[in-house]
Amino acid sequence: MAAIDEHPGEHAAQDPIKLIAVRDTALSLDEVFKAVGDDAAGGTALFVGTVRNHDGGADVAALGYSCHPSAEAEMRRIAEKVAAEYPVRALAAVHRIGDLGIGDLAVVVAVSCPHRAAAFEACRKLIDDLKHEVPIWKHQRFSDGTDEWVGAC
């Protein structure tokens, strides 16, 4: 019997990035989850960011996301970096732009790896880096009539 590390499924896939998109339509958990399906993956981590009804002690009424034209390319760059650092079998990330309401999905990312620990770590790295580096901006509108812009990078 071969050692576990010798099995090809224990390593990153050759082309693990399955879905990268910035969209102005509703996001689908099923689409992202299916995109990262891999028979060699023992762990899949999925993160879903939703629009919440508060921020900084104020009630949020609605918000909108806008992005720079390079946002999708930056998402791919970050995905490639994560895939190079972890044994990623499959990776997907989609971010919504446009006007969103409370409870709407704003971002969905998923990573599958041979084992759960790597899947959790890679998924966290992916969402944290996307949030900090991709030029997507959030315009929050509060119930009291005020608003603010929050930059992603």
PDB file of C-alpha atoms in Angstrom, residues 16-136:
ATOM      1  CA  PRO A  16      -8.192  24.317  -8.676  1.00  0.00           C
ATOM      2  CA  ILE A  17      -9.855  27.662  -9.421  1.00  0.00           C
ATOM      3  CA  LYS A  18     -13.333  26.713 -10.603  1.00  0.00           C
ATOM      4  CA  LEU A  19     -15.364  29.910 -10.248  1.00  0.00           C
ATOM      5  CA  ILE A  20     -14.424  33.567  -9.783  1.00  0.00           C
ATOM      6  CA  ALA A  21     -17.060  36.224 -10.434  1.00  0.00           C
ATOM      7  CA  VAL A  22     -18.393  39.646  -9.572  1.00  0.00           C
ATOM      8  CA  ARG A  23     -22.143  39.759 -10.280  1.00  0.00           C
ATOM      9  CA  ASP A  24     -25.059  42.141 -10.145  1.00  0.00           C
ATOM     10  CA  THR A  25     -27.524  39.271  -9.675  1.00  0.00           C
ATOM     11  CA  ALA A  26     -28.392  37.114  -6.667  1.00  0.00           C
ATOM     12  CA  LEU A  27     -25.702  34.666  -5.554  1.00  0.00           C
ATOM     13  CA  SER A  28     -26.269  30.917  -5.265  1.00  0.00           C
ATOM     14  CA  LEU A  29     -24.891  28.759  -2.453  1.00  0.00           C
ATOM     15  CA  ASP A  30     -25.621  25.661  -4.534  1.00  0.00           C
ATOM     16  CA  GLU A  31     -23.607  26.952  -7.488  1.00  0.00           C
ATOM     17  CA  VAL A  32     -20.561  27.697  -5.335  1.00  0.00           C
ATOM     18  CA  PHE A  33     -20.796  24.436  -3.398  1.00  0.00           C
ATOM     19  CA  LYS A  34     -21.095  22.398  -6.598  1.00  0.00           C
ATOM     20  CA  ALA A  35     -18.147  24.249  -8.133  1.00  0.00           C
ATOM     21  CA  VAL A  36     -15.815  23.006  -5.394  1.00  0.00           C
ATOM     22  CA  GLY A  37     -16.960  19.399  -5.433  1.00  0.00           C
ATOM     23  CA  ASP A  38     -13.982  17.047  -5.785  1.00  0.00           C
ATOM     24  CA  ASP A  39     -13.785  13.316  -5.112  1.00  0.00           C
ATOM     25  CA  ALA A  40     -10.351  13.729  -3.491  1.00  0.00           C
ATOM     26  CA  ALA A  41     -11.566  16.382  -1.047  1.00  0.00           C
ATOM     27  CA  GLY A  42     -12.238  15.264   2.498  1.00  0.00           C
ATOM     28  CA  GLY A  43     -13.119  18.769   3.653  1.00  0.00           C
ATOM     29  CA  THR A  44     -15.031  21.642   2.148  1.00  0.00           C
ATOM     30  CA  ALA A  45     -15.303  25.006   3.880  1.00  0.00           C
ATOM     31  CA  LEU A  46     -17.893  27.535   2.773  1.00  0.00           C
ATOM     32  CA  PHE A  47     -18.216  31.146   3.936  1.00  0.00           C
ATOM     33  CA  VAL A  48     -21.311  33.227   3.280  1.00  0.00           C
ATOM     34  CA  GLY A  49     -21.342  36.964   3.918  1.00  0.00           C
ATOM     35  CA  THR A  50     -24.803  38.476   4.291  1.00  0.00           C
ATOM     36  CA  VAL A  51     -26.124  42.004   4.683  1.00  0.00           C
ATOM     37  CA  ARG A  52     -26.824  42.571   8.378  1.00  0.00           C
ATOM     38  CA  ASN A  53     -29.259  45.069   9.867  1.00  0.00           C
ATOM     39  CA  HIS A  54     -26.700  46.990  11.940  1.00  0.00           C
ATOM     40  CA  ASP A  55     -23.141  48.305  11.910  1.00  0.00           C
ATOM     41  CA  GLY A  56     -21.231  50.341  14.459  1.00  0.00           C
ATOM     42  CA  GLY A  57     -24.284  50.745  16.672  1.00  0.00           C
ATOM     43  CA  ALA A  58     -26.499  52.076  13.876  1.00  0.00           C
ATOM     44  CA  ASP A  59     -29.426  50.405  12.120  1.00  0.00           C
ATOM     45  CA  VAL A  60     -28.650  49.608   8.474  1.00  0.00           C
ATOM     46  CA  ALA A  61     -31.588  50.052   6.094  1.00  0.00           C
ATOM     47  CA  ALA A  62     -29.842  48.908   2.901  1.00  0.00           C
ATOM     48  CA  LEU A  63     -26.527  48.980   1.145  1.00  0.00           C
ATOM     49  CA  GLY A  64     -24.932  48.885  -2.231  1.00  0.00           C
ATOM     50  CA  TYR A  65     -21.647  47.492  -3.491  1.00  0.00           C
ATOM     51  CA  SER A  66     -19.626  48.934  -6.339  1.00  0.00           C
ATOM     52  CA  CYS A  67     -16.273  47.852  -7.697  1.00  0.00           C
ATOM     53  CA  HIS A  68     -13.328  48.839  -9.807  1.00  0.00           C
ATOM     54  CA  PRO A  69     -13.143  47.107 -13.226  1.00  0.00           C
ATOM     55  CA  SER A  70     -10.107  45.160 -11.941  1.00  0.00           C
ATOM     56  CA  ALA A  71     -12.041  43.553  -9.052  1.00  0.00           C
ATOM     57  CA  GLU A  72     -12.540  40.165 -10.704  1.00  0.00           C
ATOM     58  CA  ALA A  73      -8.888  39.982 -11.801  1.00  0.00           C
ATOM     59  CA  GLU A  74      -7.826  40.833  -8.242  1.00  0.00           C
ATOM     60  CA  MET A  75     -10.091  38.081  -6.906  1.00  0.00           C
ATOM     61  CA  ARG A  76      -8.392  35.617  -9.264  1.00  0.00           C
ATOM     62  CA  ARG A  77      -4.936  36.802  -8.160  1.00  0.00           C
ATOM     63  CA  ILE A  78      -5.835  36.199  -4.527  1.00  0.00           C
ATOM     64  CA  ALA A  79      -7.391  32.819  -5.355  1.00  0.00           C
ATOM     65  CA  GLU A  80      -4.183  31.782  -7.136  1.00  0.00           C
ATOM     66  CA  LYS A  81      -2.157  32.831  -4.091  1.00  0.00           C
ATOM     67  CA  VAL A  82      -4.360  30.781  -1.750  1.00  0.00           C
ATOM     68  CA  ALA A  83      -4.251  27.780  -4.096  1.00  0.00           C
ATOM     69  CA  ALA A  84      -0.443  27.963  -4.129  1.00  0.00           C
ATOM     70  CA  GLU A  85      -0.246  28.089  -0.335  1.00  0.00           C
ATOM     71  CA  TYR A  86      -2.682  25.265   0.514  1.00  0.00           C
ATOM     72  CA  PRO A  87      -3.448  21.828  -0.995  1.00  0.00           C
ATOM     73  CA  VAL A  88      -6.575  23.151  -2.703  1.00  0.00           C
ATOM     74  CA  ARG A  89      -8.560  20.690  -4.770  1.00  0.00           C
ATOM     75  CA  ALA A  90     -11.160  23.316  -5.800  1.00  0.00           C
ATOM     76  CA  LEU A  91     -11.880  26.961  -5.013  1.00  0.00           C
ATOM     77  CA  ALA A  92     -14.737  29.346  -5.826  1.00  0.00           C
ATOM     78  CA  ALA A  93     -15.511  32.962  -4.945  1.00  0.00           C
ATOM     79  CA  VAL A  94     -18.364  35.234  -6.030  1.00  0.00           C
ATOM     80  CA  HIS A  95     -19.167  38.766  -4.863  1.00  0.00           C
ATOM     81  CA  ARG A  96     -22.314  40.738  -5.451  1.00  0.00           C
ATOM     82  CA  ILE A  97     -22.451  44.346  -6.585  1.00  0.00           C
ATOM     83  CA  GLY A  98     -25.443  46.659  -6.824  1.00  0.00           C
ATOM     84  CA  ASP A  99     -28.180  47.366  -4.292  1.00  0.00           C
ATOM     85  CA  LEU A 100     -28.774  44.702  -1.646  1.00  0.00           C
ATOM     86  CA  GLY A 101     -31.304  44.368   1.141  1.00  0.00           C
ATOM     87  CA  ILE A 102     -30.985  43.014   4.656  1.00  0.00           C
ATOM     88  CA  GLY A 103     -30.336  39.267   4.520  1.00  0.00           C
ATOM     89  CA  ASP A 104     -29.100  39.243   0.914  1.00  0.00           C
ATOM     90  CA  LEU A 105     -25.941  37.310   0.109  1.00  0.00           C
ATOM     91  CA  ALA A 106     -23.020  39.673  -0.510  1.00  0.00           C
ATOM     92  CA  VAL A 107     -20.168  37.185  -0.935  1.00  0.00           C
ATOM     93  CA  VAL A 108     -19.803  33.403  -1.083  1.00  0.00           C
ATOM     94  CA  VAL A 109     -16.455  31.620  -1.051  1.00  0.00           C
ATOM     95  CA  ALA A 110     -15.644  27.935  -0.790  1.00  0.00           C
ATOM     96  CA  VAL A 111     -12.538  25.795  -0.740  1.00  0.00           C
ATOM     97  CA  SER A 112     -12.161  22.025  -0.812  1.00  0.00           C
ATOM     98  CA  CYS A 113      -8.968  20.297   0.309  1.00  0.00           C
ATOM     99  CA  PRO A 114      -7.949  16.719   1.145  1.00  0.00           C
ATOM    100  CA  HIS A 115      -8.504  17.438   4.879  1.00  0.00           C
ATOM    101  CA  ARG A 116     -10.735  19.770   6.903  1.00  0.00           C
ATOM    102  CA  ALA A 117      -8.009  21.784   8.644  1.00  0.00           C
ATOM    103  CA  ALA A 118      -6.526  22.961   5.353  1.00  0.00           C
ATOM    104  CA  ALA A 119     -10.008  23.678   3.969  1.00  0.00           C
ATOM    105  CA  PHE A 120     -10.855  25.896   6.964  1.00  0.00           C
ATOM    106  CA  GLU A 121      -7.511  27.713   6.818  1.00  0.00           C
ATOM    107  CA  ALA A 122      -7.616  28.260   3.058  1.00  0.00           C
ATOM    108  CA  CYS A 123     -11.227  29.494   3.158  1.00  0.00           C
ATOM    109  CA  ARG A 124     -10.421  31.961   5.935  1.00  0.00           C
ATOM    110  CA  LYS A 125      -7.350  33.217   4.070  1.00  0.00           C
ATOM    111  CA  LEU A 126      -9.411  33.589   0.891  1.00  0.00           C
ATOM    112  CA  ILE A 127     -12.216  35.655   2.435  1.00  0.00           C
ATOM    113  CA  ASP A 128      -9.868  37.757   4.590  1.00  0.00           C
ATOM    114  CA  ASP A 129      -7.629  38.628   1.636  1.00  0.00           C
ATOM    115  CA  LEU A 130     -10.599  39.320  -0.648  1.00  0.00           C
ATOM    116  CA  LYS A 131     -12.054  41.696   1.923  1.00  0.00           C
ATOM    117  CA  HIS A 132      -8.762  43.563   2.390  1.00  0.00           C
ATOM    118  CA  GLU A 133      -7.380  43.628  -1.151  1.00  0.00           C
ATOM    119  CA  VAL A 134     -10.161  43.568  -3.756  1.00  0.00           C
ATOM    120  CA  PRO A 135     -11.389  47.028  -4.853  1.00  0.00           C
ATOM    121  CA  ILE A 136     -15.031  46.596  -3.862  1.00  0.00           C
TER     122      ILE A 136
END
